Amino acid sequence: MTGRLAGKMAVVVGAGQQPGETIGNGKAIALTFAHEGAEVLCVDRDLPRAEGTVAEIMAAGGTAFALGADIVVDSEAIVAAALERWGRIDICVDNVGIGHRGDGPAHAHDDEAFETVFAVNFTGARRLVKAVLAPMREAGAGSIVLISSLASTAGANMVAYEISKAALNRLAIATALGSAKRGVRCNAILPGLIDTPMGVGGTAERDGRDLAAQREARSAMVPLKGGMGTAWDVANAALFLASDEAKFVTGVLLPVDGGQGARIG
Ligand code: NAD
């Protein structure tokens, strides 16, 4: 295989996607990595979703494997499965992120929502990072990419989601600094408003709009011509950070947001 990730072994957790008209971030990342020559272990809590991504990769001539696993409880098993197959892991992406109906502003969210969102969005990531750091530090190389959110710095009144992603940002920096001397890089991507089924569908209900109106409203908030981004924009950023082209880049929180985070007022 040739490509920007030729010969790399990559784990992508959250590599399936919520069904819908557009592609999700995790699936786009897995497809992009495979297109660029990586073998990809596609992990999702929902096995048929991971298998769907693998089928598309194989149909396009790439190499991928599916694993049904939950990032919160199975992180060590995910890393063990990859090591059993390859003996090493070059790239690890955590794309998992959820919202919750009970989330809301600081004065009005419920405890169960906070604990669930924090466990999935942050604790799962922390456990995955800890598990994958062992073989990467031993190998003296590796690239970890965490999919955070612009909501970690510029929120929309969802404290559980925002705080879980802010913690993820800090995890990226702490990991980068803690393992720099061992040759392991860690960076986070902060997507802004992306046209994914979960991003649009999940917020449409909350905001009381149909899908078309929600797309229009989200696009209108983006400074850059063209409106919302697509999962391919997130995948291209992940490709760069995962690849050796970014060998001098670590501890970065990269917004992929059409300028939304740069706008004040
Ligand atoms: P997606 O389509 O990539 O779906 C995420 C996948 O994660 C789903 O297939 C789901 O089954 C899986 N998953 C959920 N919980 C899991 C768990 N505990 N263990 C393993 N797999 C699990 O979704 P998306 O909308 O593209 O979002 C992907 C990421 O991007 C999330 O972290 C999200 O917070 C972040 N993000 C999205 C947007 C946006 O506008 N879509 C904006 C900012 C950040």
PDB file of C-alpha atoms in Angstrom, residues 73-191:
ATOM      1  CA  VAL A  73     -15.196  -0.720  29.988  1.00  0.00           C
ATOM      2  CA  ASP A  74     -13.177  -2.371  27.210  1.00  0.00           C
ATOM      3  CA  SER A  75     -10.214  -0.053  26.635  1.00  0.00           C
ATOM      4  CA  GLU A  76      -7.622  -2.583  27.688  1.00  0.00           C
ATOM      5  CA  ALA A  77      -9.314  -5.286  25.595  1.00  0.00           C
ATOM      6  CA  ILE A  78      -9.286  -2.957  22.553  1.00  0.00           C
ATOM      7  CA  VAL A  79      -5.537  -2.396  22.886  1.00  0.00           C
ATOM      8  CA  ALA A  80      -4.949  -6.121  23.528  1.00  0.00           C
ATOM      9  CA  ALA A  81      -6.905  -7.060  20.381  1.00  0.00           C
ATOM     10  CA  ALA A  82      -4.818  -4.682  18.260  1.00  0.00           C
ATOM     11  CA  LEU A  83      -1.558  -5.939  19.757  1.00  0.00           C
ATOM     12  CA  GLU A  84      -2.581  -9.541  19.209  1.00  0.00           C
ATOM     13  CA  ARG A  85      -3.183  -8.777  15.522  1.00  0.00           C
ATOM     14  CA  TRP A  86      -0.241  -6.489  14.791  1.00  0.00           C
ATOM     15  CA  GLY A  87       2.207  -6.610  17.715  1.00  0.00           C
ATOM     16  CA  ARG A  88       2.204  -2.807  17.757  1.00  0.00           C
ATOM     17  CA  ILE A  89      -0.080   0.226  17.427  1.00  0.00           C
ATOM     18  CA  ASP A  90       1.156   3.257  15.478  1.00  0.00           C
ATOM     19  CA  ILE A  91      -1.976   5.415  15.630  1.00  0.00           C
ATOM     20  CA  CYS A  92      -4.884   5.554  18.060  1.00  0.00           C
ATOM     21  CA  VAL A  93      -7.920   7.796  17.559  1.00  0.00           C
ATOM     22  CA  ASP A  94     -10.706   8.303  20.076  1.00  0.00           C
ATOM     23  CA  ASN A  95     -13.704   9.657  18.173  1.00  0.00           C
ATOM     24  CA  VAL A  96     -16.307   8.650  20.765  1.00  0.00           C
ATOM     25  CA  GLY A  97     -18.527  11.450  22.006  1.00  0.00           C
ATOM     26  CA  ILE A  98     -22.139  11.595  23.132  1.00  0.00           C
ATOM     27  CA  GLY A  99     -24.682  14.168  24.195  1.00  0.00           C
ATOM     28  CA  HIS A 100     -27.582  13.625  26.594  1.00  0.00           C
ATOM     29  CA  ARG A 101     -31.128  14.939  26.846  1.00  0.00           C
ATOM     30  CA  GLY A 102     -30.608  15.731  30.532  1.00  0.00           C
ATOM     31  CA  ASP A 103     -27.616  17.981  29.776  1.00  0.00           C
ATOM     32  CA  GLY A 104     -28.117  21.723  30.015  1.00  0.00           C
ATOM     33  CA  PRO A 105     -26.827  24.939  31.563  1.00  0.00           C
ATOM     34  CA  ALA A 106     -25.022  24.926  34.908  1.00  0.00           C
ATOM     35  CA  HIS A 107     -28.239  25.686  36.785  1.00  0.00           C
ATOM     36  CA  ALA A 108     -30.377  23.089  35.025  1.00  0.00           C
ATOM     37  CA  HIS A 109     -28.813  19.753  34.117  1.00  0.00           C
ATOM     38  CA  ASP A 110     -29.295  16.426  35.821  1.00  0.00           C
ATOM     39  CA  ASP A 111     -26.643  14.401  37.639  1.00  0.00           C
ATOM     40  CA  GLU A 112     -27.261  11.233  35.667  1.00  0.00           C
ATOM     41  CA  ALA A 113     -26.663  13.101  32.397  1.00  0.00           C
ATOM     42  CA  PHE A 114     -23.436  14.606  33.698  1.00  0.00           C
ATOM     43  CA  GLU A 115     -22.079  11.311  34.936  1.00  0.00           C
ATOM     44  CA  THR A 116     -22.995   9.401  31.765  1.00  0.00           C
ATOM     45  CA  VAL A 117     -21.549  11.997  29.390  1.00  0.00           C
ATOM     46  CA  PHE A 118     -18.398  12.438  31.446  1.00  0.00           C
ATOM     47  CA  ALA A 119     -17.834   8.679  31.657  1.00  0.00           C
ATOM     48  CA  VAL A 120     -18.174   8.145  27.891  1.00  0.00           C
ATOM     49  CA  ASN A 121     -16.497  11.322  26.619  1.00  0.00           C
ATOM     50  CA  PHE A 122     -13.691  11.585  29.153  1.00  0.00           C
ATOM     51  CA  THR A 123     -13.195   8.514  31.349  1.00  0.00           C
ATOM     52  CA  GLY A 124     -13.313   6.209  28.332  1.00  0.00           C
ATOM     53  CA  ALA A 125     -10.688   8.340  26.595  1.00  0.00           C
ATOM     54  CA  ARG A 126      -8.501   8.437  29.701  1.00  0.00           C
ATOM     55  CA  ARG A 127      -8.613   4.658  29.989  1.00  0.00           C
ATOM     56  CA  LEU A 128      -7.908   4.143  26.283  1.00  0.00           C
ATOM     57  CA  VAL A 129      -4.977   6.565  26.369  1.00  0.00           C
ATOM     58  CA  LYS A 130      -3.526   4.907  29.455  1.00  0.00           C
ATOM     59  CA  ALA A 131      -3.825   1.455  27.859  1.00  0.00           C
ATOM     60  CA  VAL A 132      -2.315   2.439  24.514  1.00  0.00           C
ATOM     61  CA  LEU A 133       0.524   4.451  26.035  1.00  0.00           C
ATOM     62  CA  ALA A 134       2.147   1.290  27.421  1.00  0.00           C
ATOM     63  CA  PRO A 135       3.006  -0.276  24.017  1.00  0.00           C
ATOM     64  CA  MET A 136       3.632   3.095  22.366  1.00  0.00           C
ATOM     65  CA  ARG A 137       6.082   4.224  25.062  1.00  0.00           C
ATOM     66  CA  GLU A 138       7.838   0.874  24.860  1.00  0.00           C
ATOM     67  CA  ALA A 139       8.118   1.192  21.073  1.00  0.00           C
ATOM     68  CA  GLY A 140       9.321   4.796  21.399  1.00  0.00           C
ATOM     69  CA  ALA A 141       6.746   6.000  18.848  1.00  0.00           C
ATOM     70  CA  GLY A 142       3.043   6.569  18.345  1.00  0.00           C
ATOM     71  CA  SER A 143       0.418   9.172  17.549  1.00  0.00           C
ATOM     72  CA  ILE A 144      -2.768   9.626  19.561  1.00  0.00           C
ATOM     73  CA  VAL A 145      -5.580  11.847  18.257  1.00  0.00           C
ATOM     74  CA  LEU A 146      -8.524  12.771  20.489  1.00  0.00           C
ATOM     75  CA  ILE A 147     -11.700  14.157  18.916  1.00  0.00           C
ATOM     76  CA  SER A 148     -12.767  16.928  21.250  1.00  0.00           C
ATOM     77  CA  SER A 149     -15.122  19.799  20.333  1.00  0.00           C
ATOM     78  CA  LEU A 150     -15.151  23.556  19.944  1.00  0.00           C
ATOM     79  CA  ALA A 151     -17.765  23.372  22.712  1.00  0.00           C
ATOM     80  CA  SER A 152     -14.832  22.762  25.077  1.00  0.00           C
ATOM     81  CA  THR A 153     -13.922  26.427  24.753  1.00  0.00           C
ATOM     82  CA  ALA A 154     -17.029  28.091  23.292  1.00  0.00           C
ATOM     83  CA  GLY A 155     -20.031  26.306  24.642  1.00  0.00           C
ATOM     84  CA  ALA A 156     -23.726  26.198  24.007  1.00  0.00           C
ATOM     85  CA  ASN A 157     -25.064  25.685  27.493  1.00  0.00           C
ATOM     86  CA  MET A 158     -24.450  21.951  27.795  1.00  0.00           C
ATOM     87  CA  VAL A 159     -22.196  21.706  30.823  1.00  0.00           C
ATOM     88  CA  ALA A 160     -21.729  17.948  30.807  1.00  0.00           C
ATOM     89  CA  TYR A 161     -20.649  17.861  27.163  1.00  0.00           C
ATOM     90  CA  GLU A 162     -18.524  21.016  27.431  1.00  0.00           C
ATOM     91  CA  ILE A 163     -16.727  19.979  30.619  1.00  0.00           C
ATOM     92  CA  SER A 164     -16.088  16.449  29.344  1.00  0.00           C
ATOM     93  CA  LYS A 165     -14.485  17.877  26.200  1.00  0.00           C
ATOM     94  CA  ALA A 166     -12.494  20.491  28.157  1.00  0.00           C
ATOM     95  CA  ALA A 167     -11.110  17.643  30.265  1.00  0.00           C
ATOM     96  CA  LEU A 168     -10.253  15.804  27.044  1.00  0.00           C
ATOM     97  CA  ASN A 169      -8.234  18.831  25.880  1.00  0.00           C
ATOM     98  CA  ARG A 170      -6.257  18.736  29.096  1.00  0.00           C
ATOM     99  CA  LEU A 171      -5.739  14.983  28.708  1.00  0.00           C
ATOM    100  CA  ALA A 172      -4.253  15.614  25.253  1.00  0.00           C
ATOM    101  CA  ILE A 173      -1.761  18.135  26.617  1.00  0.00           C
ATOM    102  CA  ALA A 174      -0.887  16.087  29.711  1.00  0.00           C
ATOM    103  CA  THR A 175      -0.364  13.006  27.550  1.00  0.00           C
ATOM    104  CA  ALA A 176       1.772  14.927  25.063  1.00  0.00           C
ATOM    105  CA  LEU A 177       4.037  16.268  27.786  1.00  0.00           C
ATOM    106  CA  GLY A 178       4.121  13.050  29.791  1.00  0.00           C
ATOM    107  CA  SER A 179       5.274  10.907  26.859  1.00  0.00           C
ATOM    108  CA  ALA A 180       7.209  13.336  24.639  1.00  0.00           C
ATOM    109  CA  LYS A 181      10.558  11.941  25.761  1.00  0.00           C
ATOM    110  CA  ARG A 182       9.316   8.477  24.747  1.00  0.00           C
ATOM    111  CA  GLY A 183       8.485   9.644  21.205  1.00  0.00           C
ATOM    112  CA  VAL A 184       4.700   9.487  21.601  1.00  0.00           C
ATOM    113  CA  ARG A 185       2.658  12.427  20.269  1.00  0.00           C
ATOM    114  CA  CYS A 186      -0.863  13.358  21.352  1.00  0.00           C
ATOM    115  CA  ASN A 187      -3.091  16.042  19.833  1.00  0.00           C
ATOM    116  CA  ALA A 188      -6.775  16.946  19.944  1.00  0.00           C
ATOM    117  CA  ILE A 189      -9.092  18.160  17.197  1.00  0.00           C
ATOM    118  CA  LEU A 190     -11.844  20.609  18.117  1.00  0.00           C
ATOM    119  CA  PRO A 191     -14.552  20.268  15.442  1.00  0.00           C
TER     120      PRO A 191
END
